[in-house]
Amino acid sequence: MTEHTFSRRRSLSLKAQEARLAYMLVTPTVLIVLLIVIFPMVWNVILSLQPIRLSNLPTINLLDFSNISLRNYERAITARGGYFWTVVRVTFEYTIGSTVLALLMGLWAALIVRDTFPGRNIVRGFLLFPYIAPVVSVAFIWKLMLDKNIGVITLLATKVGIPPISYLTTRAYPIHLFGLELNFPLALFTVIMFEAWRYFPFAFLFFLARLQAVPDDLYEAAAVDGASPLQRFWYITLPQLYAVAGTLFLLRFIWTFNKFDDIFLLNGGAAGTEVLAIQIYNWLFARRNVGVSSAVAVIMALILGVVVFIYLRWVAREEE
Amino acid sequence: MWSRERIEWRLWHVFRVLSIIFFLLITAFPFYWMLNLSFRPFGDVLLNPLRWTPRLEDIRMALAPIGCIWQNAPQCEAAVRNSSYVAVLVEYGFLTYIRNSAIISLLTVTLTLLFAIPGAYAVTRLDFRGRDMMSWGILLIYMFPAIVLGIPLFVFFVKIQNALGIRMRGNLYAVTVIYLASTLPVALYMLRSYFPTIPRDLEEAALIDGCNRLEVIWRITIPLAVPAIATVALYTFMIAWNEFLYALLFLVENQRAWTLPLGLQQLDSQEVPRTFLMAGSVIITIPIIVIFFFFERFLTRGLTAGAVKG
């Protein structure tokens, strides 16, 4: 009996020792995360309730809570005749468009690289370039390739009869279709295509990894049963990819929704490409209003949270 | 016999070859064009925008100053003046930006590994209260918008600078700490998925032999995790090297502290010939491409293992 309690106490103290060591190991990480992520995250909400402008920032007392109000939110939503809602719409169009296109391109690339061919590794390496290269340089090279006067793509397009247009700064390009005149959001479309180009490698790698894990006998069995290659793709390959496509969609959706760099560098959010991240930046530096800027940031984080929540619930239900 | 099987295979084969050509074109051509334009004098680009390769004399002119590093010939002065690369490196301060980018990237790698290795180890191997919360926390932070953190951090920087008189905005080292916000979650996430693959038996054997946990981590876990740690280090380096938003928010005030991406973005104005802009782009991109080709195997595996943000 004494031995029993002794060993229990000893194991408890071992456990306690282990926990103590664990705390010691995680403390630096936790502290830095508290300092540069959690604390700012919370403080951002407070800032969004205070009337702070960039000019009075140095003198204002951040701990003065007498002026707390929702006025910044009101201003964010009603400014410029409700322009905010346009920005929200553009953000969704941009995010969903880029995400879907990047996934489709990634799937396409994964399918053609799945089976071996001479030079396959080199091709695979090249396919990752857009994703790993610095965003600043790829944004500038595309900007230059799409330049109205000297862009190589613009000039090649004129050879097939497309007049030279400024792809990144044309808000609406009239298209005549069946006698109807449609205004095509060209700049937004171009930015979405850029995103698809830049982020398809990410989807490509995931799809490729998944494709290579599909057992061969599945295909052999289907071939014996007389399924044609297209049928095999449709009934065997695609269903295997649903799960990974779901994860990819979620990840890319979240990251594209928050994206600032790409549009900022391509055209600064001009011509109907202003997304929420750009608007936050513009409130902060162009209109020098810290309070409204953080209000928009809070709204953006909330929208994202709600969308992700709905998506996860929906996925969970699908799986049931 | 034209069976359905054979027709479909034929079509697929043709489609596949065309697709490979298409993908190679869209991924490699922009980089080729960047290189091409970085060599060609801007006047010539304006006149012949569709010249597919730089002329021999253009390349010679851009690279001539290399010969002048070791010798000081009289023609060197002109050579230096005419080279797009030298203009960017010297006149536009890219040498300083390279130094800054190297400092900030290497520092970020060191700090990230220093924090993430013990943290990830504790989360995977040790039992403590709050472990699950930490696992979830990592994931949550991973998803959190960088721009949303940017505003309060910006405000703090201004306030600290005013209150304590320490230069915060435009301070390379202060910004390094903020870079951790985007690298730490990646590192923790990747290591957390790698550590469980190291056999527990090895660690337990060492514990029985009288090592304490810290010794086990140092002597067993870290040596066995070298491939994963190398991958994390490479990614962290690339994230820091490519980082633009935080550099724009926190470094723009002080030109001496600009990193390469910020320096290049600031170069984008009407007065600067595009040739210089492209030379700058090449300078930023080359280290990344070189790293990528040397460590491709590590990197492709790591990308899917840790789902590196971008």
XYZ file of C-alpha atoms in Angstrom:
630
model
C 0.000 0.000 0.000
C 2.708 2.455 0.894
C 4.536 1.470 -2.201
C 1.435 2.120 -4.246
C 0.940 5.662 -2.952
C 4.606 6.272 -3.324
C 4.607 5.335 -6.990
C 1.474 7.371 -7.575
C 2.960 10.424 -6.022
C 6.095 9.885 -7.979
C 4.215 9.586 -11.243
C 2.185 12.647 -10.368
C 5.294 14.631 -9.717
C 6.773 13.364 -12.951
C 3.662 14.552 -14.679
C 3.876 17.886 -12.923
C 7.511 18.108 -13.875
C 6.649 17.442 -17.478
C 3.958 20.103 -17.424
C 6.371 22.574 -15.890
C 8.904 21.891 -18.601
C 6.171 22.266 -21.204
C 5.225 25.680 -19.866
C 8.851 26.685 -19.894
C 9.153 25.638 -23.530
C 5.992 27.353 -24.747
C 6.320 30.545 -22.724
C 8.515 32.484 -25.189
C 6.201 31.609 -28.073
C 3.071 32.424 -26.101
C 4.517 35.732 -24.943
C 5.511 36.844 -28.416
C 2.150 35.794 -29.828
C 0.339 37.666 -27.068
C 2.443 40.709 -27.727
C 2.246 40.892 -31.507
C -1.007 39.070 -32.323
C -3.540 38.738 -29.508
C -3.004 42.092 -27.843
C -3.139 44.058 -31.138
C -6.164 42.024 -32.214
C -8.063 43.082 -29.099
C -6.755 46.624 -29.134
C -7.903 47.029 -32.694
C -11.493 46.755 -31.469
C -10.868 49.522 -28.937
C -9.264 51.740 -31.568
C -12.284 51.275 -33.793
C -14.467 52.873 -31.102
C -12.328 55.961 -30.598
C -12.095 59.111 -32.711
C -8.422 58.895 -33.699
C -6.817 60.515 -36.692
C -3.262 60.054 -37.870
C -2.515 63.709 -37.130
C -3.581 63.612 -33.470
C -2.130 60.163 -32.856
C 1.082 61.398 -31.187
C -0.794 63.551 -28.664
C -3.960 61.554 -28.040
C -4.316 59.482 -24.874
C -5.110 55.950 -26.001
C -6.459 55.089 -22.561
C -9.019 57.859 -22.598
C -12.276 55.966 -23.020
C -14.640 58.912 -22.634
C -15.269 59.204 -26.367
C -16.262 55.630 -27.070
C -18.891 55.392 -29.810
C -19.890 53.508 -32.909
C -19.427 56.581 -35.071
C -16.438 55.088 -36.912
C -18.539 52.137 -38.027
C -21.309 54.445 -39.166
C -18.804 56.507 -41.106
C -17.160 53.413 -42.631
C -20.465 52.123 -43.947
C -22.112 55.360 -45.060
C -19.130 57.294 -46.443
C -19.258 58.165 -50.132
C -22.884 57.076 -50.518
C -22.424 53.527 -49.290
C -19.351 52.836 -51.383
C -18.413 50.367 -48.646
C -20.930 47.837 -49.983
C -19.356 48.025 -53.424
C -16.029 47.229 -51.793
C -17.531 44.256 -49.972
C -19.045 42.976 -53.214
C -15.759 43.401 -55.087
C -13.916 41.611 -52.279
C -16.217 38.602 -52.622
C -16.043 38.577 -56.415
C -12.288 38.835 -56.281
C -11.916 36.176 -53.594
C -14.295 33.626 -55.053
C -13.136 34.213 -58.628
C -9.443 33.889 -57.755
C -9.984 30.893 -55.498
C -12.064 28.919 -57.966
C -9.768 29.685 -60.903
C -6.638 28.868 -58.919
C -8.133 25.543 -57.879
C -9.225 24.653 -61.401
C -5.838 25.555 -62.842
C -4.128 23.617 -60.068
C -6.248 20.573 -60.815
C -5.532 20.835 -64.515
C -1.777 21.118 -63.877
C -1.830 18.192 -61.437
C -3.613 15.965 -63.951
C -1.115 16.609 -66.713
C 1.924 16.141 -64.457
C 0.640 13.037 -62.688
C 2.068 10.477 -65.111
C 5.777 10.472 -65.784
C 7.264 11.929 -68.939
C 10.780 13.081 -69.796
C 11.537 16.342 -68.016
C 8.648 15.975 -65.594
C 10.632 17.148 -62.595
C 11.769 20.267 -64.401
C 8.215 21.070 -65.464
C 7.047 20.572 -61.906
C 9.745 22.952 -60.705
C 8.707 25.624 -63.192
C 5.083 25.281 -62.183
C 5.976 26.440 -58.676
C 7.734 29.623 -59.796
C 4.748 31.984 -59.651
C 4.076 30.976 -56.067
C 7.583 31.273 -54.639
C 8.794 34.387 -56.474
C 8.536 37.690 -54.579
C 5.149 39.281 -55.113
C 6.715 42.661 -55.835
C 8.655 41.445 -58.843
C 5.897 39.311 -60.348
C 3.383 42.122 -59.914
C 5.683 44.535 -61.719
C 6.495 42.181 -64.554
C 2.789 41.557 -65.220
C 2.073 45.245 -64.966
C 4.712 45.830 -67.609
C 3.570 42.962 -69.826
C 0.044 44.401 -69.706
C 1.143 47.993 -70.340
C -1.028 49.754 -72.883
C 1.862 50.995 -75.038
C 4.792 48.647 -74.612
C 3.265 45.567 -72.986
C 4.112 42.368 -74.809
C 0.683 40.865 -74.137
C -1.154 44.009 -75.237
C 0.867 44.124 -78.456
C 0.402 40.452 -79.237
C -3.314 40.868 -78.586
C -3.495 43.628 -81.190
C -2.265 41.088 -83.743
C -5.410 39.038 -83.210
C -7.595 42.124 -83.421
C -7.931 43.192 -79.780
C -7.322 46.949 -79.599
C -4.684 48.139 -77.118
C -6.414 48.586 -73.779
C -5.062 49.367 -70.359
C -5.987 46.061 -68.753
C -5.309 47.072 -65.177
C -6.977 50.482 -65.153
C -10.091 50.002 -67.287
C -13.057 49.773 -64.966
C -15.634 48.731 -67.543
C -14.990 47.569 -71.075
C -18.054 47.596 -73.318
C -18.668 44.269 -75.021
C -21.338 43.719 -77.654
C -22.998 40.376 -77.264
C -26.133 39.395 -79.194
C -26.964 43.054 -79.661
C -26.619 43.734 -75.945
C -23.991 46.068 -74.615
C -22.328 44.655 -71.528
C -19.851 46.445 -69.358
C -17.139 43.972 -68.581
C -15.180 44.701 -65.349
C -11.832 44.383 -67.073
C -9.483 45.526 -64.301
C -11.107 43.242 -61.754
C -10.949 40.364 -64.225
C -7.249 41.001 -64.871
C -6.466 41.072 -61.173
C -8.375 37.807 -60.679
C -6.417 36.201 -63.529
C -3.188 37.343 -61.894
C -4.246 35.721 -58.633
C -5.146 32.502 -60.407
C -1.720 32.515 -62.060
C 0.107 33.224 -58.841
C -1.682 30.775 -56.569
C -2.511 27.769 -58.772
C 0.819 26.109 -57.809
C -0.419 25.812 -54.251
C -3.519 23.897 -55.330
C -1.425 21.978 -57.859
C 0.872 20.530 -55.187
C -2.008 19.402 -53.000
C -3.927 17.864 -55.866
C -0.802 16.144 -57.160
C -0.037 14.642 -53.754
C -3.605 13.380 -53.508
C -3.657 12.010 -57.058
C -0.484 10.046 -56.473
C -2.076 8.450 -53.429
C -4.991 6.988 -55.409
C -4.319 3.229 -55.648
C -3.726 1.927 -59.170
C -5.958 -1.113 -58.755
C -8.975 1.187 -58.606
C -8.241 2.266 -62.171
C -7.374 -1.240 -63.294
C -10.622 -2.618 -61.902
C -12.589 0.128 -63.630
C -10.744 -0.479 -66.916
C -11.561 -4.188 -66.708
C -15.190 -3.239 -66.168
C -15.044 -1.257 -69.399
C -14.890 2.318 -68.096
C -13.323 4.688 -70.617
C -10.527 7.050 -69.527
C -12.962 9.952 -69.251
C -15.337 7.885 -67.161
C -12.477 6.777 -64.966
C -11.546 10.410 -64.427
C -15.118 11.383 -63.674
C -16.096 8.498 -61.409
C -12.801 7.605 -59.745
C -10.342 10.476 -59.794
C -12.697 13.366 -59.072
C -14.458 11.842 -56.039
C -11.020 11.182 -54.531
C -10.266 14.881 -54.729
C -13.364 16.324 -53.058
C -11.916 16.418 -49.559
C -8.652 18.063 -50.552
C -10.536 20.507 -52.794
C -12.679 21.511 -49.837
C -9.642 22.214 -47.671
C -7.924 24.085 -50.472
C -10.982 26.205 -51.126
C -11.180 27.214 -47.490
C -7.472 28.028 -47.171
C -7.289 29.979 -50.411
C -10.551 31.757 -49.647
C -9.268 32.990 -46.299
C -5.885 34.065 -47.630
C -7.270 35.767 -50.720
C -9.941 37.565 -48.722
C -7.182 39.166 -46.614
C -4.830 39.809 -49.482
C -3.400 43.288 -49.747
C -0.070 43.143 -51.590
C -1.158 41.900 -54.986
C -3.810 44.477 -55.864
C -1.892 47.265 -54.161
C 1.135 46.585 -56.346
C -0.763 45.933 -59.573
C -2.963 49.030 -59.663
C -3.405 50.305 -56.112
C -7.063 49.315 -56.042
C -8.022 51.561 -58.942
C -10.760 50.987 -61.524
C -13.142 48.935 -59.409
C -10.585 46.667 -57.756
C -10.655 48.196 -54.292
C -11.029 45.340 -51.815
C -11.448 45.604 -48.047
C -7.731 45.225 -47.307
C -6.952 48.101 -49.667
C -9.737 50.192 -48.196
C -8.296 49.715 -44.695
C -4.952 50.967 -45.975
C -6.563 53.909 -47.747
C -8.507 54.974 -44.658
C -5.283 54.848 -42.680
C -2.889 56.611 -45.038
C -4.826 58.420 -47.763
C -7.601 59.709 -45.493
C -5.513 59.513 -42.336
C -8.317 58.215 -40.160
C -7.110 55.539 -37.736
C -10.505 54.990 -36.114
C -12.462 54.282 -39.304
C -9.599 52.206 -40.631
C -9.711 49.890 -37.630
C -13.502 49.792 -37.824
C -13.265 48.455 -41.375
C -10.625 45.981 -40.164
C -12.973 44.688 -37.475
C -15.789 44.349 -40.015
C -13.485 42.461 -42.370
C -12.390 40.034 -39.648
C -16.042 39.509 -38.672
C -17.201 38.839 -42.237
C -14.367 36.369 -42.660
C -15.193 34.667 -39.377
C -18.873 34.320 -40.311
C -18.098 32.963 -43.795
C -15.632 30.414 -42.430
C -18.093 29.377 -39.730
C -20.918 28.854 -42.244
C -18.593 26.977 -44.564
C -17.378 24.641 -41.833
C -20.937 23.966 -40.667
C -21.981 23.259 -44.217
C -19.028 20.927 -44.813
C -19.768 19.146 -41.548
C -23.364 18.618 -42.630
C -22.310 17.339 -46.054
C -20.088 14.789 -44.394
C -22.878 13.449 -42.192
C -9.955 -0.143 -84.504
C -11.157 3.195 -83.185
C -12.528 2.151 -79.861
C -13.717 4.752 -77.419
C -10.768 3.863 -75.220
C -8.265 4.613 -77.952
C -9.892 7.834 -79.117
C -10.041 9.188 -75.623
C -6.423 8.264 -74.942
C -5.304 9.913 -78.164
C -7.201 13.086 -77.379
C -5.951 13.116 -73.815
C -2.400 12.663 -75.029
C -2.618 15.607 -77.424
C -4.356 17.699 -74.783
C -1.675 16.834 -72.271
C 1.211 17.857 -74.517
C -0.510 21.136 -75.364
C -1.239 21.747 -71.707
C 2.363 21.181 -70.689
C 3.483 23.687 -73.307
C 0.841 26.135 -72.101
C 1.868 25.835 -68.467
C 5.570 26.128 -69.241
C 4.815 29.236 -71.259
C 2.782 30.998 -68.589
C 5.163 30.130 -65.767
C 8.529 30.648 -67.432
C 7.819 33.427 -69.906
C 7.154 36.246 -67.404
C 10.507 35.530 -65.776
C 12.244 35.378 -69.126
C 10.648 38.679 -70.103
C 11.799 40.243 -66.860
C 15.365 39.176 -67.650
C 15.056 40.377 -71.239
C 13.784 43.818 -70.269
C 16.337 44.191 -67.489
C 19.103 44.203 -70.110
C 17.561 46.359 -72.800
C 17.988 50.150 -72.706
C 14.594 51.743 -72.150
C 14.841 53.806 -75.320
C 15.115 50.631 -77.324
C 12.201 49.045 -75.420
C 10.018 52.018 -76.403
C 11.020 51.718 -80.060
C 10.892 47.933 -80.347
C 8.724 46.640 -77.540
C 8.537 43.220 -79.143
C 12.249 42.496 -79.503
C 12.408 38.970 -78.099
C 16.023 38.907 -76.971
C 18.415 41.605 -75.822
C 21.070 42.520 -78.365
C 24.553 41.262 -77.614
C 25.806 44.794 -76.979
C 22.980 45.360 -74.459
C 24.054 42.372 -72.417
C 27.666 43.440 -72.683
C 26.773 46.926 -71.532
C 24.794 45.713 -68.534
C 27.494 43.283 -67.462
C 30.568 45.374 -68.367
C 31.084 46.701 -64.819
C 31.754 43.160 -63.575
C 35.156 43.428 -65.237
C 35.728 46.688 -63.420
C 35.472 45.179 -59.968
C 39.074 44.023 -60.149
C 40.622 46.525 -62.495
C 40.220 50.245 -62.796
C 40.363 50.837 -66.521
C 39.497 54.311 -67.848
C 36.462 52.987 -69.761
C 35.032 51.732 -66.476
C 33.390 54.987 -65.548
C 31.217 54.895 -68.656
C 30.567 51.193 -68.195
C 29.281 51.782 -64.694
C 27.116 54.673 -65.830
C 25.460 52.655 -68.580
C 24.699 49.457 -66.723
C 21.132 49.024 -65.492
C 22.239 46.665 -62.753
C 24.918 48.964 -61.393
C 22.489 51.880 -61.507
C 20.007 49.974 -59.387
C 22.595 48.588 -56.984
C 24.565 51.765 -56.408
C 22.524 54.806 -57.373
C 19.191 53.508 -56.160
C 20.644 51.990 -53.021
C 19.876 48.346 -53.671
C 23.158 47.305 -52.045
C 21.821 48.692 -48.764
C 18.453 47.022 -49.329
C 20.131 43.680 -50.003
C 21.996 44.035 -46.726
C 18.803 44.978 -44.867
C 16.818 42.140 -46.419
C 19.582 39.673 -45.550
C 19.744 40.895 -41.940
C 16.001 40.874 -41.411
C 15.521 37.489 -43.105
C 18.327 35.704 -41.271
C 17.270 37.233 -37.959
C 13.681 36.173 -38.560
C 14.816 32.614 -39.329
C 16.919 32.442 -36.166
C 14.224 33.842 -33.891
C 11.479 31.745 -35.449
C 13.417 28.502 -34.948
C 14.408 29.527 -31.429
C 10.771 30.015 -30.468
C 9.084 27.391 -32.619
C 11.192 24.297 -31.934
C 10.605 24.207 -28.160
C 7.006 25.357 -28.592
C 6.127 22.738 -31.179
C 7.894 20.049 -29.181
C 5.911 20.839 -26.053
C 2.637 20.790 -27.972
C 3.317 17.416 -29.615
C 5.137 15.497 -26.889
C 4.352 16.893 -23.476
C 1.145 16.831 -21.556
C 0.019 20.092 -20.053
C -3.114 22.054 -19.424
C -3.895 24.385 -22.316
C -2.243 22.179 -24.906
C -5.316 21.828 -27.093
C -6.020 25.503 -26.825
C -2.535 26.224 -28.054
C -2.919 23.873 -31.000
C -6.097 25.640 -32.026
C -4.578 29.014 -31.341
C -1.765 28.325 -33.795
C -4.274 27.524 -36.510
C -6.392 30.579 -35.758
C -3.449 32.970 -35.839
C -2.336 31.392 -39.082
C -5.596 32.545 -40.662
C -5.705 36.020 -39.162
C -5.408 38.966 -41.595
C -2.015 40.668 -41.484
C -3.498 44.046 -42.317
C -5.768 43.920 -39.278
C -2.732 43.491 -37.023
C -0.992 46.236 -38.923
C -3.112 49.130 -37.626
C -2.785 48.599 -33.851
C 0.890 47.711 -34.233
C 1.358 50.899 -36.211
C -0.357 52.862 -33.440
C 1.826 51.224 -30.772
C 4.941 52.007 -32.747
C 4.011 55.690 -32.958
C 3.181 55.828 -29.253
C 6.305 54.007 -28.095
C 8.420 56.208 -30.318
C 6.875 59.315 -28.789
C 6.877 58.169 -25.202
C 10.305 56.603 -24.991
C 12.104 58.401 -27.770
C 13.249 55.103 -29.286
C 13.038 54.955 -33.040
C 10.426 52.293 -33.800
C 9.167 53.093 -37.278
C 12.034 52.590 -39.644
C 13.807 50.344 -37.172
C 14.851 47.092 -38.828
C 15.089 45.178 -35.555
C 11.716 46.281 -34.211
C 10.103 45.191 -37.470
C 11.793 41.780 -37.264
C 9.686 41.066 -34.182
C 6.556 41.805 -36.206
C 7.703 39.501 -38.995
C 7.437 36.721 -36.433
C 3.667 37.178 -36.553
C 3.665 35.721 -40.055
C 6.481 33.172 -39.688
C 5.877 31.679 -36.227
C 2.500 30.084 -37.019
C 3.919 28.515 -40.212
C 6.908 27.132 -38.323
C 4.837 25.832 -35.410
C 2.348 24.260 -37.756
C 4.978 22.484 -39.869
C 7.024 21.255 -36.923
C 3.924 20.131 -35.106
C 3.091 17.859 -37.994
C 6.658 16.532 -38.192
C 7.582 15.820 -34.566
C 5.031 13.003 -34.139
C 6.799 11.061 -36.922
C 9.923 10.739 -34.771
C 9.657 7.422 -32.925
C 8.782 7.878 -29.262
C 10.823 4.796 -28.333
C 14.064 6.563 -29.119
C 13.229 9.396 -26.771
C 12.017 7.060 -24.053
C 15.179 4.975 -24.316
C 17.237 8.113 -23.816
C 15.082 9.115 -20.844
C 15.630 5.713 -19.241
C 19.346 6.038 -19.874
C 19.286 9.099 -17.676
C 18.946 12.023 -20.045
C 16.513 14.714 -19.007
C 13.939 16.082 -21.412
C 16.021 19.017 -22.538
C 18.931 16.730 -23.351
C 16.547 14.465 -25.234
C 15.329 17.386 -27.314
C 18.860 18.543 -27.998
C 20.467 15.159 -28.681
C 17.649 13.117 -30.213
C 14.718 15.164 -31.446
C 16.528 18.051 -33.105
C 19.079 15.893 -34.969
C 16.273 13.654 -36.211
C 14.160 16.619 -37.233
C 16.890 18.279 -39.294
C 15.037 17.869 -42.615
C 11.907 19.473 -41.204
C 13.865 22.205 -39.496
C 15.718 22.926 -42.743
C 12.404 23.192 -44.565
C 11.025 25.549 -41.940
C 14.189 27.641 -42.096
C 13.963 27.919 -45.884
C 10.306 28.895 -45.815
C 10.776 31.388 -43.052
C 13.623 32.896 -45.020
C 11.490 33.124 -48.138
C 8.522 34.632 -46.299
C 10.737 37.274 -44.719
C 12.611 37.949 -47.965
C 9.366 38.416 -49.917
C 7.455 40.252 -47.180
C 5.977 43.527 -48.354
C 3.048 44.772 -46.253
C 4.819 45.150 -42.899
C 7.843 46.674 -44.603
C 5.536 49.223 -46.226
C 3.765 50.047 -42.978
C 6.774 50.201 -40.692
C 9.899 50.934 -42.695
C 8.886 53.431 -45.341
C 9.943 56.449 -43.234
C 13.584 55.532 -43.129
C 15.159 54.823 -46.482
C 18.284 53.390 -44.881
C 16.160 50.583 -43.418
C 14.245 49.658 -46.589
C 14.143 46.019 -47.563
C 14.393 44.876 -51.179
C 10.635 44.564 -51.833
C 10.001 48.010 -50.389
C 12.965 49.505 -52.257
C 11.674 48.045 -55.502
C 8.134 49.267 -54.934
C 9.422 52.768 -54.214
C 11.288 52.618 -57.505
C 8.003 52.305 -59.371
C 7.478 55.847 -60.583
C 7.238 57.601 -63.922
C 10.762 58.998 -63.685
C 12.493 55.654 -63.342
C 13.073 53.724 -66.581
C 11.374 50.331 -66.580
C 14.712 48.724 -67.352
C 15.861 49.598 -63.846
C 12.654 48.295 -62.337
C 13.183 44.974 -64.081
C 16.855 44.815 -63.051
C 15.686 45.324 -59.474
C 13.106 42.555 -59.882
C 15.792 40.178 -61.138
C 17.985 41.005 -58.142
C 15.169 40.189 -55.691
C 14.077 37.047 -57.483
C 17.428 35.340 -58.109
C 18.177 34.313 -54.499
C 14.725 32.763 -54.199
C 15.054 30.816 -57.449
C 18.543 29.619 -56.457
C 17.333 28.450 -53.048
C 14.425 26.769 -54.723
C 16.540 24.804 -57.186
C 18.993 23.664 -54.536
C 16.366 22.544 -52.069
C 13.417 21.714 -54.297
C 12.811 18.358 -52.693
C 12.591 19.810 -49.183
C 10.418 22.638 -50.324
C 7.774 20.742 -52.264
C 7.344 18.315 -49.410
C 7.138 21.146 -46.895
C 4.569 23.074 -48.898
C 1.993 20.343 -48.636
C 2.957 19.321 -45.113
C 2.551 22.758 -43.635
C 0.275 24.437 -46.151
C 2.490 27.493 -46.311
C 0.509 30.694 -46.476
C 0.782 32.977 -49.442
